[in-house]
Amino acid sequence: MTTFTSLKTRLPWIQAPLIANTPMSGVATGELATVVTRAGGLSQIGYLDDMHTLSKELDSTTKELKDIISILPDPDQLPIGLGVIVFGSPIDAWMRLFATYKPAVAGLSFAGTSEMRTWAEGIRKLSPKTDIWVQLGSVQAAVDVAQASGASIVSLIPETADALQKLEIEISLIAAGEIMDGRATAAALTLGASGAVMGTRFLGAVESHIPQICRDAVFSASDGGQSTARSRVFDEIWGPNF
Ligand SMILES: Cc1cc2nc3c(=O)[nH]c(=O)nc-3n(C[C@H](O)[C@H](O)[C@H](O)COP(=O)(O)O)c2cc1C
């Protein structure tokens, strides 16, 4: 399994432990990316209303981070991640974005193995230095994707790490899901992760684009097991469903 040191070789501005924000559509924009990168983290910009808006956001982020980009060993690398909900997304338009902006990380989520492979291969061809992070929810999915494309994977750390070790596949595991603070980050690292990705926690950042009323509702909730409602509403709105 790779460690923080090898992640740092690929993402030279990061500080230990690696903290990343998830690509929250419409919430994680260039504003959040700028402060997260400056703080030594990895920020994934999520999908915005349309490709034009997303391009404009990437242009302004490139400008905002000019000073950091100028001291990176590779001046073509945009020190952020670009996150895609793979299913239902127009691949050609996204590939043009990866080719133009060359983000340090492509965060792929929500698709089956063969679709992930198609996207990973496309990105590798157009932006070979972009690392592929794949957000996964099961050990089998992790093993399938690792064998199919060599992409990085997330989640289910110890069992996934063991499974990959048996297959002699060297890959960074970055934990995601219900990590909210230093304790949970330390736990993730102890389990074998090389870093932590957080979504909900970043809703607290003023740079996240979310109405204050939603932010307050999330952070005033307690006893998550009882107060969390599970729904497929976003899948239904977005399109095809798994
Ligand atoms: C407000 C919000 C928006 C999200 N939007 C996306 C998205 O657009 N694409 C995606 O891959 N994941 C998205 N996620 C899910 C995260 O990638 C991740 O699975 C999850 O947030 C991690 O758990 P945590 O929120 O407990 O840290 C979103 C999460 C939140 C809280």
PDB file of N, CA, C and O in Angstrom, residues 134-200:
ATOM      1  N   VAL A 134     -11.115   6.871  -7.317  1.00  0.00           N
ATOM      2  CA  VAL A 134     -12.421   6.274  -7.567  1.00  0.00           C
ATOM      3  C   VAL A 134     -13.115   6.052  -6.223  1.00  0.00           C
ATOM      4  O   VAL A 134     -12.549   5.420  -5.327  1.00  0.00           O
ATOM      5  N   GLN A 135     -14.291   6.614  -6.090  1.00  0.00           N
ATOM      6  CA  GLN A 135     -15.029   6.466  -4.838  1.00  0.00           C
ATOM      7  C   GLN A 135     -15.867   5.195  -4.889  1.00  0.00           C
ATOM      8  O   GLN A 135     -16.728   5.043  -5.749  1.00  0.00           O
ATOM      9  N   LEU A 136     -15.596   4.297  -3.948  1.00  0.00           N
ATOM     10  CA  LEU A 136     -16.237   2.984  -3.967  1.00  0.00           C
ATOM     11  C   LEU A 136     -16.797   2.623  -2.608  1.00  0.00           C
ATOM     12  O   LEU A 136     -16.322   3.097  -1.581  1.00  0.00           O
ATOM     13  N   GLY A 137     -17.763   1.722  -2.636  1.00  0.00           N
ATOM     14  CA  GLY A 137     -18.420   1.367  -1.386  1.00  0.00           C
ATOM     15  C   GLY A 137     -18.320  -0.083  -0.990  1.00  0.00           C
ATOM     16  O   GLY A 137     -18.915  -0.504  -0.005  1.00  0.00           O
ATOM     17  N   SER A 138     -17.587  -0.906  -1.737  1.00  0.00           N
ATOM     18  CA  SER A 138     -17.460  -2.303  -1.322  1.00  0.00           C
ATOM     19  C   SER A 138     -16.078  -2.835  -1.689  1.00  0.00           C
ATOM     20  O   SER A 138     -15.438  -2.334  -2.610  1.00  0.00           O
ATOM     21  N   VAL A 139     -15.655  -3.835  -0.949  1.00  0.00           N
ATOM     22  CA  VAL A 139     -14.340  -4.420  -1.183  1.00  0.00           C
ATOM     23  C   VAL A 139     -14.281  -4.981  -2.603  1.00  0.00           C
ATOM     24  O   VAL A 139     -13.316  -4.774  -3.335  1.00  0.00           O
ATOM     25  N   GLN A 140     -15.343  -5.693  -3.008  1.00  0.00           N
ATOM     26  CA  GLN A 140     -15.331  -6.300  -4.334  1.00  0.00           C
ATOM     27  C   GLN A 140     -15.216  -5.229  -5.424  1.00  0.00           C
ATOM     28  O   GLN A 140     -14.451  -5.379  -6.377  1.00  0.00           O
ATOM     29  N   ALA A 141     -15.945  -4.126  -5.230  1.00  0.00           N
ATOM     30  CA  ALA A 141     -15.864  -3.046  -6.219  1.00  0.00           C
ATOM     31  C   ALA A 141     -14.447  -2.500  -6.264  1.00  0.00           C
ATOM     32  O   ALA A 141     -13.916  -2.197  -7.340  1.00  0.00           O
ATOM     33  N   ALA A 142     -13.812  -2.385  -5.097  1.00  0.00           N
ATOM     34  CA  ALA A 142     -12.435  -1.874  -5.050  1.00  0.00           C
ATOM     35  C   ALA A 142     -11.490  -2.790  -5.805  1.00  0.00           C
ATOM     36  O   ALA A 142     -10.669  -2.342  -6.614  1.00  0.00           O
ATOM     37  N   VAL A 143     -11.625  -4.083  -5.559  1.00  0.00           N
ATOM     38  CA  VAL A 143     -10.739  -5.049  -6.222  1.00  0.00           C
ATOM     39  C   VAL A 143     -10.995  -5.034  -7.732  1.00  0.00           C
ATOM     40  O   VAL A 143     -10.068  -5.013  -8.533  1.00  0.00           O
ATOM     41  N   ASP A 144     -12.274  -4.996  -8.121  1.00  0.00           N
ATOM     42  CA  ASP A 144     -12.612  -4.974  -9.554  1.00  0.00           C
ATOM     43  C   ASP A 144     -11.981  -3.776 -10.244  1.00  0.00           C
ATOM     44  O   ASP A 144     -11.366  -3.892 -11.292  1.00  0.00           O
ATOM     45  N   VAL A 145     -12.145  -2.600  -9.627  1.00  0.00           N
ATOM     46  CA  VAL A 145     -11.632  -1.384 -10.263  1.00  0.00           C
ATOM     47  C   VAL A 145     -10.110  -1.398 -10.293  1.00  0.00           C
ATOM     48  O   VAL A 145      -9.487  -1.045 -11.291  1.00  0.00           O
ATOM     49  N   ALA A 146      -9.497  -1.860  -9.202  1.00  0.00           N
ATOM     50  CA  ALA A 146      -8.030  -1.885  -9.159  1.00  0.00           C
ATOM     51  C   ALA A 146      -7.490  -2.795 -10.258  1.00  0.00           C
ATOM     52  O   ALA A 146      -6.517  -2.468 -10.942  1.00  0.00           O
ATOM     53  N   GLN A 147      -8.147  -3.918 -10.471  1.00  0.00           N
ATOM     54  CA  GLN A 147      -7.670  -4.841 -11.500  1.00  0.00           C
ATOM     55  C   GLN A 147      -7.972  -4.310 -12.896  1.00  0.00           C
ATOM     56  O   GLN A 147      -7.219  -4.524 -13.832  1.00  0.00           O
ATOM     57  N   ALA A 148      -9.082  -3.597 -12.996  1.00  0.00           N
ATOM     58  CA  ALA A 148      -9.494  -3.137 -14.319  1.00  0.00           C
ATOM     59  C   ALA A 148      -8.679  -1.955 -14.797  1.00  0.00           C
ATOM     60  O   ALA A 148      -8.334  -1.853 -15.954  1.00  0.00           O
ATOM     61  N   SER A 149      -8.371  -1.001 -13.889  1.00  0.00           N
ATOM     62  CA  SER A 149      -7.804   0.246 -14.390  1.00  0.00           C
ATOM     63  C   SER A 149      -6.614   0.747 -13.596  1.00  0.00           C
ATOM     64  O   SER A 149      -5.994   1.720 -13.979  1.00  0.00           O
ATOM     65  N   GLY A 150      -6.301   0.121 -12.475  1.00  0.00           N
ATOM     66  CA  GLY A 150      -5.190   0.612 -11.669  1.00  0.00           C
ATOM     67  C   GLY A 150      -5.509   1.934 -10.992  1.00  0.00           C
ATOM     68  O   GLY A 150      -4.618   2.614 -10.513  1.00  0.00           O
ATOM     69  N   ALA A 151      -6.784   2.313 -10.956  1.00  0.00           N
ATOM     70  CA  ALA A 151      -7.142   3.595 -10.356  1.00  0.00           C
ATOM     71  C   ALA A 151      -7.098   3.514  -8.840  1.00  0.00           C
ATOM     72  O   ALA A 151      -7.187   2.447  -8.247  1.00  0.00           O
ATOM     73  N   SER A 152      -6.950   4.696  -8.215  1.00  0.00           N
ATOM     74  CA  SER A 152      -6.977   4.723  -6.763  1.00  0.00           C
ATOM     75  C   SER A 152      -8.388   4.468  -6.258  1.00  0.00           C
ATOM     76  O   SER A 152      -9.362   4.730  -6.935  1.00  0.00           O
ATOM     77  N   ILE A 153      -8.494   3.992  -5.035  1.00  0.00           N
ATOM     78  CA  ILE A 153      -9.818   3.676  -4.512  1.00  0.00           C
ATOM     79  C   ILE A 153      -9.988   4.214  -3.101  1.00  0.00           C
ATOM     80  O   ILE A 153      -9.052   4.537  -2.426  1.00  0.00           O
ATOM     81  N   VAL A 154     -11.217   4.259  -2.725  1.00  0.00           N
ATOM     82  CA  VAL A 154     -11.559   4.880  -1.467  1.00  0.00           C
ATOM     83  C   VAL A 154     -12.425   3.930  -0.642  1.00  0.00           C
ATOM     84  O   VAL A 154     -13.218   3.203  -1.210  1.00  0.00           O
ATOM     85  N   SER A 155     -12.245   3.994   0.689  1.00  0.00           N
ATOM     86  CA  SER A 155     -13.208   3.373   1.595  1.00  0.00           C
ATOM     87  C   SER A 155     -12.955   1.910   1.945  1.00  0.00           C
ATOM     88  O   SER A 155     -12.176   1.221   1.289  1.00  0.00           O
ATOM     89  N   LEU A 156     -13.627   1.465   2.973  1.00  0.00           N
ATOM     90  CA  LEU A 156     -13.528   0.092   3.475  1.00  0.00           C
ATOM     91  C   LEU A 156     -12.067  -0.336   3.621  1.00  0.00           C
ATOM     92  O   LEU A 156     -11.610  -1.340   3.059  1.00  0.00           O
ATOM     93  N   ILE A 157     -11.392   0.461   4.446  1.00  0.00           N
ATOM     94  CA  ILE A 157      -9.938   0.458   4.408  1.00  0.00           C
ATOM     95  C   ILE A 157      -9.260  -0.875   4.741  1.00  0.00           C
ATOM     96  O   ILE A 157      -8.537  -1.418   3.900  1.00  0.00           O
ATOM     97  N   PRO A 158      -9.426  -1.436   5.923  1.00  0.00           N
ATOM     98  CA  PRO A 158      -8.568  -2.585   6.245  1.00  0.00           C
ATOM     99  C   PRO A 158      -8.792  -3.792   5.338  1.00  0.00           C
ATOM    100  O   PRO A 158      -7.834  -4.381   4.836  1.00  0.00           O
ATOM    101  N   GLU A 159     -10.068  -4.096   5.082  1.00  0.00           N
ATOM    102  CA  GLU A 159     -10.337  -5.277   4.268  1.00  0.00           C
ATOM    103  C   GLU A 159      -9.886  -5.057   2.822  1.00  0.00           C
ATOM    104  O   GLU A 159      -9.335  -5.947   2.173  1.00  0.00           O
ATOM    105  N   THR A 160     -10.118  -3.842   2.368  1.00  0.00           N
ATOM    106  CA  THR A 160      -9.688  -3.519   1.010  1.00  0.00           C
ATOM    107  C   THR A 160      -8.164  -3.564   0.916  1.00  0.00           C
ATOM    108  O   THR A 160      -7.593  -4.096  -0.042  1.00  0.00           O
ATOM    109  N   ALA A 161      -7.498  -3.009   1.951  1.00  0.00           N
ATOM    110  CA  ALA A 161      -6.026  -3.012   1.954  1.00  0.00           C
ATOM    111  C   ALA A 161      -5.506  -4.450   1.911  1.00  0.00           C
ATOM    112  O   ALA A 161      -4.596  -4.772   1.140  1.00  0.00           O
ATOM    113  N   ASP A 162      -6.119  -5.327   2.720  1.00  0.00           N
ATOM    114  CA  ASP A 162      -5.687  -6.733   2.736  1.00  0.00           C
ATOM    115  C   ASP A 162      -5.916  -7.388   1.375  1.00  0.00           C
ATOM    116  O   ASP A 162      -5.063  -8.104   0.864  1.00  0.00           O
ATOM    117  N   ALA A 163      -7.098  -7.122   0.823  1.00  0.00           N
ATOM    118  CA  ALA A 163      -7.430  -7.742  -0.468  1.00  0.00           C
ATOM    119  C   ALA A 163      -6.447  -7.297  -1.549  1.00  0.00           C
ATOM    120  O   ALA A 163      -5.987  -8.098  -2.359  1.00  0.00           O
ATOM    121  N   LEU A 164      -6.116  -6.020  -1.526  1.00  0.00           N
ATOM    122  CA  LEU A 164      -5.202  -5.504  -2.551  1.00  0.00           C
ATOM    123  C   LEU A 164      -3.777  -6.006  -2.329  1.00  0.00           C
ATOM    124  O   LEU A 164      -3.049  -6.275  -3.277  1.00  0.00           O
ATOM    125  N   GLN A 165      -3.420  -6.134  -1.032  1.00  0.00           N
ATOM    126  CA  GLN A 165      -2.070  -6.623  -0.718  1.00  0.00           C
ATOM    127  C   GLN A 165      -1.884  -8.042  -1.252  1.00  0.00           C
ATOM    128  O   GLN A 165      -0.858  -8.378  -1.828  1.00  0.00           O
ATOM    129  N   LYS A 166      -2.941  -8.845  -1.071  1.00  0.00           N
ATOM    130  CA  LYS A 166      -2.888 -10.227  -1.573  1.00  0.00           C
ATOM    131  C   LYS A 166      -2.684 -10.248  -3.080  1.00  0.00           C
ATOM    132  O   LYS A 166      -2.027 -11.114  -3.631  1.00  0.00           O
ATOM    133  N   LEU A 167      -3.288  -9.267  -3.745  1.00  0.00           N
ATOM    134  CA  LEU A 167      -3.170  -9.202  -5.208  1.00  0.00           C
ATOM    135  C   LEU A 167      -1.903  -8.466  -5.651  1.00  0.00           C
ATOM    136  O   LEU A 167      -1.660  -8.290  -6.837  1.00  0.00           O
ATOM    137  N   GLU A 168      -1.120  -8.010  -4.644  1.00  0.00           N
ATOM    138  CA  GLU A 168       0.120  -7.261  -4.910  1.00  0.00           C
ATOM    139  C   GLU A 168      -0.135  -6.042  -5.789  1.00  0.00           C
ATOM    140  O   GLU A 168       0.594  -5.752  -6.735  1.00  0.00           O
ATOM    141  N   ILE A 169      -1.230  -5.326  -5.454  1.00  0.00           N
ATOM    142  CA  ILE A 169      -1.549  -4.090  -6.173  1.00  0.00           C
ATOM    143  C   ILE A 169      -1.231  -2.924  -5.241  1.00  0.00           C
ATOM    144  O   ILE A 169      -1.739  -2.859  -4.123  1.00  0.00           O
ATOM    145  N   GLU A 170      -0.355  -2.013  -5.691  1.00  0.00           N
ATOM    146  CA  GLU A 170       0.023  -0.885  -4.853  1.00  0.00           C
ATOM    147  C   GLU A 170      -0.873   0.300  -5.186  1.00  0.00           C
ATOM    148  O   GLU A 170      -0.924   0.745  -6.337  1.00  0.00           O
ATOM    149  N   ILE A 171      -1.570   0.779  -4.186  1.00  0.00           N
ATOM    150  CA  ILE A 171      -2.592   1.785  -4.442  1.00  0.00           C
ATOM    151  C   ILE A 171      -2.816   2.602  -3.164  1.00  0.00           C
ATOM    152  O   ILE A 171      -2.599   2.095  -2.071  1.00  0.00           O
ATOM    153  N   SER A 172      -3.187   3.861  -3.301  1.00  0.00           N
ATOM    154  CA  SER A 172      -3.484   4.664  -2.099  1.00  0.00           C
ATOM    155  C   SER A 172      -4.949   4.495  -1.719  1.00  0.00           C
ATOM    156  O   SER A 172      -5.818   4.619  -2.578  1.00  0.00           O
ATOM    157  N   LEU A 173      -5.182   4.248  -0.454  1.00  0.00           N
ATOM    158  CA  LEU A 173      -6.561   4.190   0.051  1.00  0.00           C
ATOM    159  C   LEU A 173      -6.826   5.466   0.827  1.00  0.00           C
ATOM    160  O   LEU A 173      -6.059   5.823   1.716  1.00  0.00           O
ATOM    161  N   ILE A 174      -7.884   6.142   0.491  1.00  0.00           N
ATOM    162  CA  ILE A 174      -8.231   7.380   1.187  1.00  0.00           C
ATOM    163  C   ILE A 174      -9.647   7.203   1.709  1.00  0.00           C
ATOM    164  O   ILE A 174     -10.559   6.916   0.946  1.00  0.00           O
ATOM    165  N   ALA A 175      -9.791   7.325   3.015  1.00  0.00           N
ATOM    166  CA  ALA A 175     -11.067   6.985   3.643  1.00  0.00           C
ATOM    167  C   ALA A 175     -12.091   8.095   3.469  1.00  0.00           C
ATOM    168  O   ALA A 175     -11.758   9.280   3.528  1.00  0.00           O
ATOM    169  N   ALA A 176     -13.347   7.712   3.251  1.00  0.00           N
ATOM    170  CA  ALA A 176     -14.437   8.698   3.161  1.00  0.00           C
ATOM    171  C   ALA A 176     -15.672   8.150   3.841  1.00  0.00           C
ATOM    172  O   ALA A 176     -15.920   6.950   3.812  1.00  0.00           O
ATOM    173  N   GLY A 177     -16.431   9.040   4.428  1.00  0.00           N
ATOM    174  CA  GLY A 177     -17.709   8.637   5.020  1.00  0.00           C
ATOM    175  C   GLY A 177     -17.706   8.810   6.523  1.00  0.00           C
ATOM    176  O   GLY A 177     -17.036   8.088   7.241  1.00  0.00           O
ATOM    177  N   GLU A 178     -18.418   9.834   6.976  1.00  0.00           N
ATOM    178  CA  GLU A 178     -18.602  10.100   8.399  1.00  0.00           C
ATOM    179  C   GLU A 178     -17.318  10.469   9.119  1.00  0.00           C
ATOM    180  O   GLU A 178     -17.209  10.280  10.323  1.00  0.00           O
ATOM    181  N   ILE A 179     -16.348  10.987   8.407  1.00  0.00           N
ATOM    182  CA  ILE A 179     -15.147  11.514   9.064  1.00  0.00           C
ATOM    183  C   ILE A 179     -15.399  13.002   9.290  1.00  0.00           C
ATOM    184  O   ILE A 179     -15.687  13.740   8.350  1.00  0.00           O
ATOM    185  N   MET A 180     -15.330  13.412  10.542  1.00  0.00           N
ATOM    186  CA  MET A 180     -15.731  14.786  10.869  1.00  0.00           C
ATOM    187  C   MET A 180     -14.659  15.563  11.616  1.00  0.00           C
ATOM    188  O   MET A 180     -14.746  16.771  11.747  1.00  0.00           O
ATOM    189  N   ASP A 181     -13.677  14.863  12.180  1.00  0.00           N
ATOM    190  CA  ASP A 181     -12.722  15.583  13.036  1.00  0.00           C
ATOM    191  C   ASP A 181     -11.401  14.826  13.115  1.00  0.00           C
ATOM    192  O   ASP A 181     -11.205  13.807  12.440  1.00  0.00           O
ATOM    193  N   GLY A 182     -10.516  15.338  13.965  1.00  0.00           N
ATOM    194  CA  GLY A 182      -9.183  14.748  14.091  1.00  0.00           C
ATOM    195  C   GLY A 182      -9.227  13.311  14.579  1.00  0.00           C
ATOM    196  O   GLY A 182      -8.432  12.471  14.146  1.00  0.00           O
ATOM    197  N   ARG A 183     -10.168  13.013  15.473  1.00  0.00           N
ATOM    198  CA  ARG A 183     -10.253  11.635  16.006  1.00  0.00           C
ATOM    199  C   ARG A 183     -10.558  10.646  14.892  1.00  0.00           C
ATOM    200  O   ARG A 183      -9.933   9.601  14.763  1.00  0.00           O
ATOM    201  N   ALA A 184     -11.542  10.992  14.082  1.00  0.00           N
ATOM    202  CA  ALA A 184     -11.932  10.073  12.996  1.00  0.00           C
ATOM    203  C   ALA A 184     -10.830   9.981  11.946  1.00  0.00           C
ATOM    204  O   ALA A 184     -10.598   8.922  11.362  1.00  0.00           O
ATOM    205  N   THR A 185     -10.142  11.112  11.709  1.00  0.00           N
ATOM    206  CA  THR A 185      -9.036  11.083  10.749  1.00  0.00           C
ATOM    207  C   THR A 185      -7.933  10.162  11.266  1.00  0.00           C
ATOM    208  O   THR A 185      -7.397   9.328  10.521  1.00  0.00           O
ATOM    209  N   ALA A 186      -7.615  10.297  12.566  1.00  0.00           N
ATOM    210  CA  ALA A 186      -6.574   9.443  13.159  1.00  0.00           C
ATOM    211  C   ALA A 186      -6.987   7.973  13.050  1.00  0.00           C
ATOM    212  O   ALA A 186      -6.166   7.097  12.743  1.00  0.00           O
ATOM    213  N   ALA A 187      -8.275   7.709  13.283  1.00  0.00           N
ATOM    214  CA  ALA A 187      -8.760   6.321  13.194  1.00  0.00           C
ATOM    215  C   ALA A 187      -8.591   5.793  11.773  1.00  0.00           C
ATOM    216  O   ALA A 187      -8.136   4.664  11.559  1.00  0.00           O
ATOM    217  N   ALA A 188      -8.926   6.626  10.796  1.00  0.00           N
ATOM    218  CA  ALA A 188      -8.802   6.203   9.392  1.00  0.00           C
ATOM    219  C   ALA A 188      -7.347   5.889   9.055  1.00  0.00           C
ATOM    220  O   ALA A 188      -7.055   4.901   8.378  1.00  0.00           O
ATOM    221  N   LEU A 189      -6.443   6.735   9.560  1.00  0.00           N
ATOM    222  CA  LEU A 189      -5.021   6.503   9.273  1.00  0.00           C
ATOM    223  C   LEU A 189      -4.560   5.207   9.946  1.00  0.00           C
ATOM    224  O   LEU A 189      -3.797   4.431   9.377  1.00  0.00           O
ATOM    225  N   THR A 190      -5.057   4.979  11.171  1.00  0.00           N
ATOM    226  CA  THR A 190      -4.687   3.754  11.886  1.00  0.00           C
ATOM    227  C   THR A 190      -5.174   2.511  11.139  1.00  0.00           C
ATOM    228  O   THR A 190      -4.519   1.475  11.122  1.00  0.00           O
ATOM    229  N   LEU A 191      -6.321   2.648  10.510  1.00  0.00           N
ATOM    230  CA  LEU A 191      -6.872   1.508   9.753  1.00  0.00           C
ATOM    231  C   LEU A 191      -6.092   1.232   8.469  1.00  0.00           C
ATOM    232  O   LEU A 191      -6.276   0.198   7.847  1.00  0.00           O
ATOM    233  N   GLY A 192      -5.253   2.185   8.081  1.00  0.00           N
ATOM    234  CA  GLY A 192      -4.442   1.946   6.885  1.00  0.00           C
ATOM    235  C   GLY A 192      -4.682   2.927   5.751  1.00  0.00           C
ATOM    236  O   GLY A 192      -4.133   2.757   4.667  1.00  0.00           O
ATOM    237  N   ALA A 193      -5.504   3.957   6.010  1.00  0.00           N
ATOM    238  CA  ALA A 193      -5.714   4.955   4.950  1.00  0.00           C
ATOM    239  C   ALA A 193      -4.518   5.899   4.876  1.00  0.00           C
ATOM    240  O   ALA A 193      -3.818   6.103   5.865  1.00  0.00           O
ATOM    241  N   SER A 194      -4.326   6.490   3.698  1.00  0.00           N
ATOM    242  CA  SER A 194      -3.256   7.486   3.543  1.00  0.00           C
ATOM    243  C   SER A 194      -3.785   8.907   3.709  1.00  0.00           C
ATOM    244  O   SER A 194      -3.025   9.858   3.639  1.00  0.00           O
ATOM    245  N   GLY A 195      -5.073   9.052   3.889  1.00  0.00           N
ATOM    246  CA  GLY A 195      -5.658  10.378   4.055  1.00  0.00           C
ATOM    247  C   GLY A 195      -7.156  10.249   4.255  1.00  0.00           C
ATOM    248  O   GLY A 195      -7.695   9.136   4.297  1.00  0.00           O
ATOM    249  N   ALA A 196      -7.805  11.393   4.425  1.00  0.00           N
ATOM    250  CA  ALA A 196      -9.249  11.380   4.668  1.00  0.00           C
ATOM    251  C   ALA A 196      -9.953  12.360   3.745  1.00  0.00           C
ATOM    252  O   ALA A 196      -9.473  13.468   3.529  1.00  0.00           O
ATOM    253  N   VAL A 197     -11.076  11.922   3.210  1.00  0.00           N
ATOM    254  CA  VAL A 197     -11.926  12.791   2.384  1.00  0.00           C
ATOM    255  C   VAL A 197     -13.190  13.091   3.173  1.00  0.00           C
ATOM    256  O   VAL A 197     -13.778  12.194   3.765  1.00  0.00           O
ATOM    257  N   MET A 198     -13.571  14.354   3.210  1.00  0.00           N
ATOM    258  CA  MET A 198     -14.782  14.718   3.949  1.00  0.00           C
ATOM    259  C   MET A 198     -15.739  15.512   3.076  1.00  0.00           C
ATOM    260  O   MET A 198     -15.308  16.340   2.278  1.00  0.00           O
ATOM    261  N   GLY A 199     -17.014  15.239   3.257  1.00  0.00           N
ATOM    262  CA  GLY A 199     -18.032  16.001   2.556  1.00  0.00           C
ATOM    263  C   GLY A 199     -18.765  16.897   3.526  1.00  0.00           C
ATOM    264  O   GLY A 199     -18.564  18.114   3.570  1.00  0.00           O
ATOM    265  N   THR A 200     -19.577  16.270   4.362  1.00  0.00           N
ATOM    266  CA  THR A 200     -20.440  17.011   5.281  1.00  0.00           C
ATOM    267  C   THR A 200     -19.661  18.023   6.125  1.00  0.00           C
ATOM    268  O   THR A 200     -20.113  19.147   6.331  1.00  0.00           O
TER     269      THR A 200
END
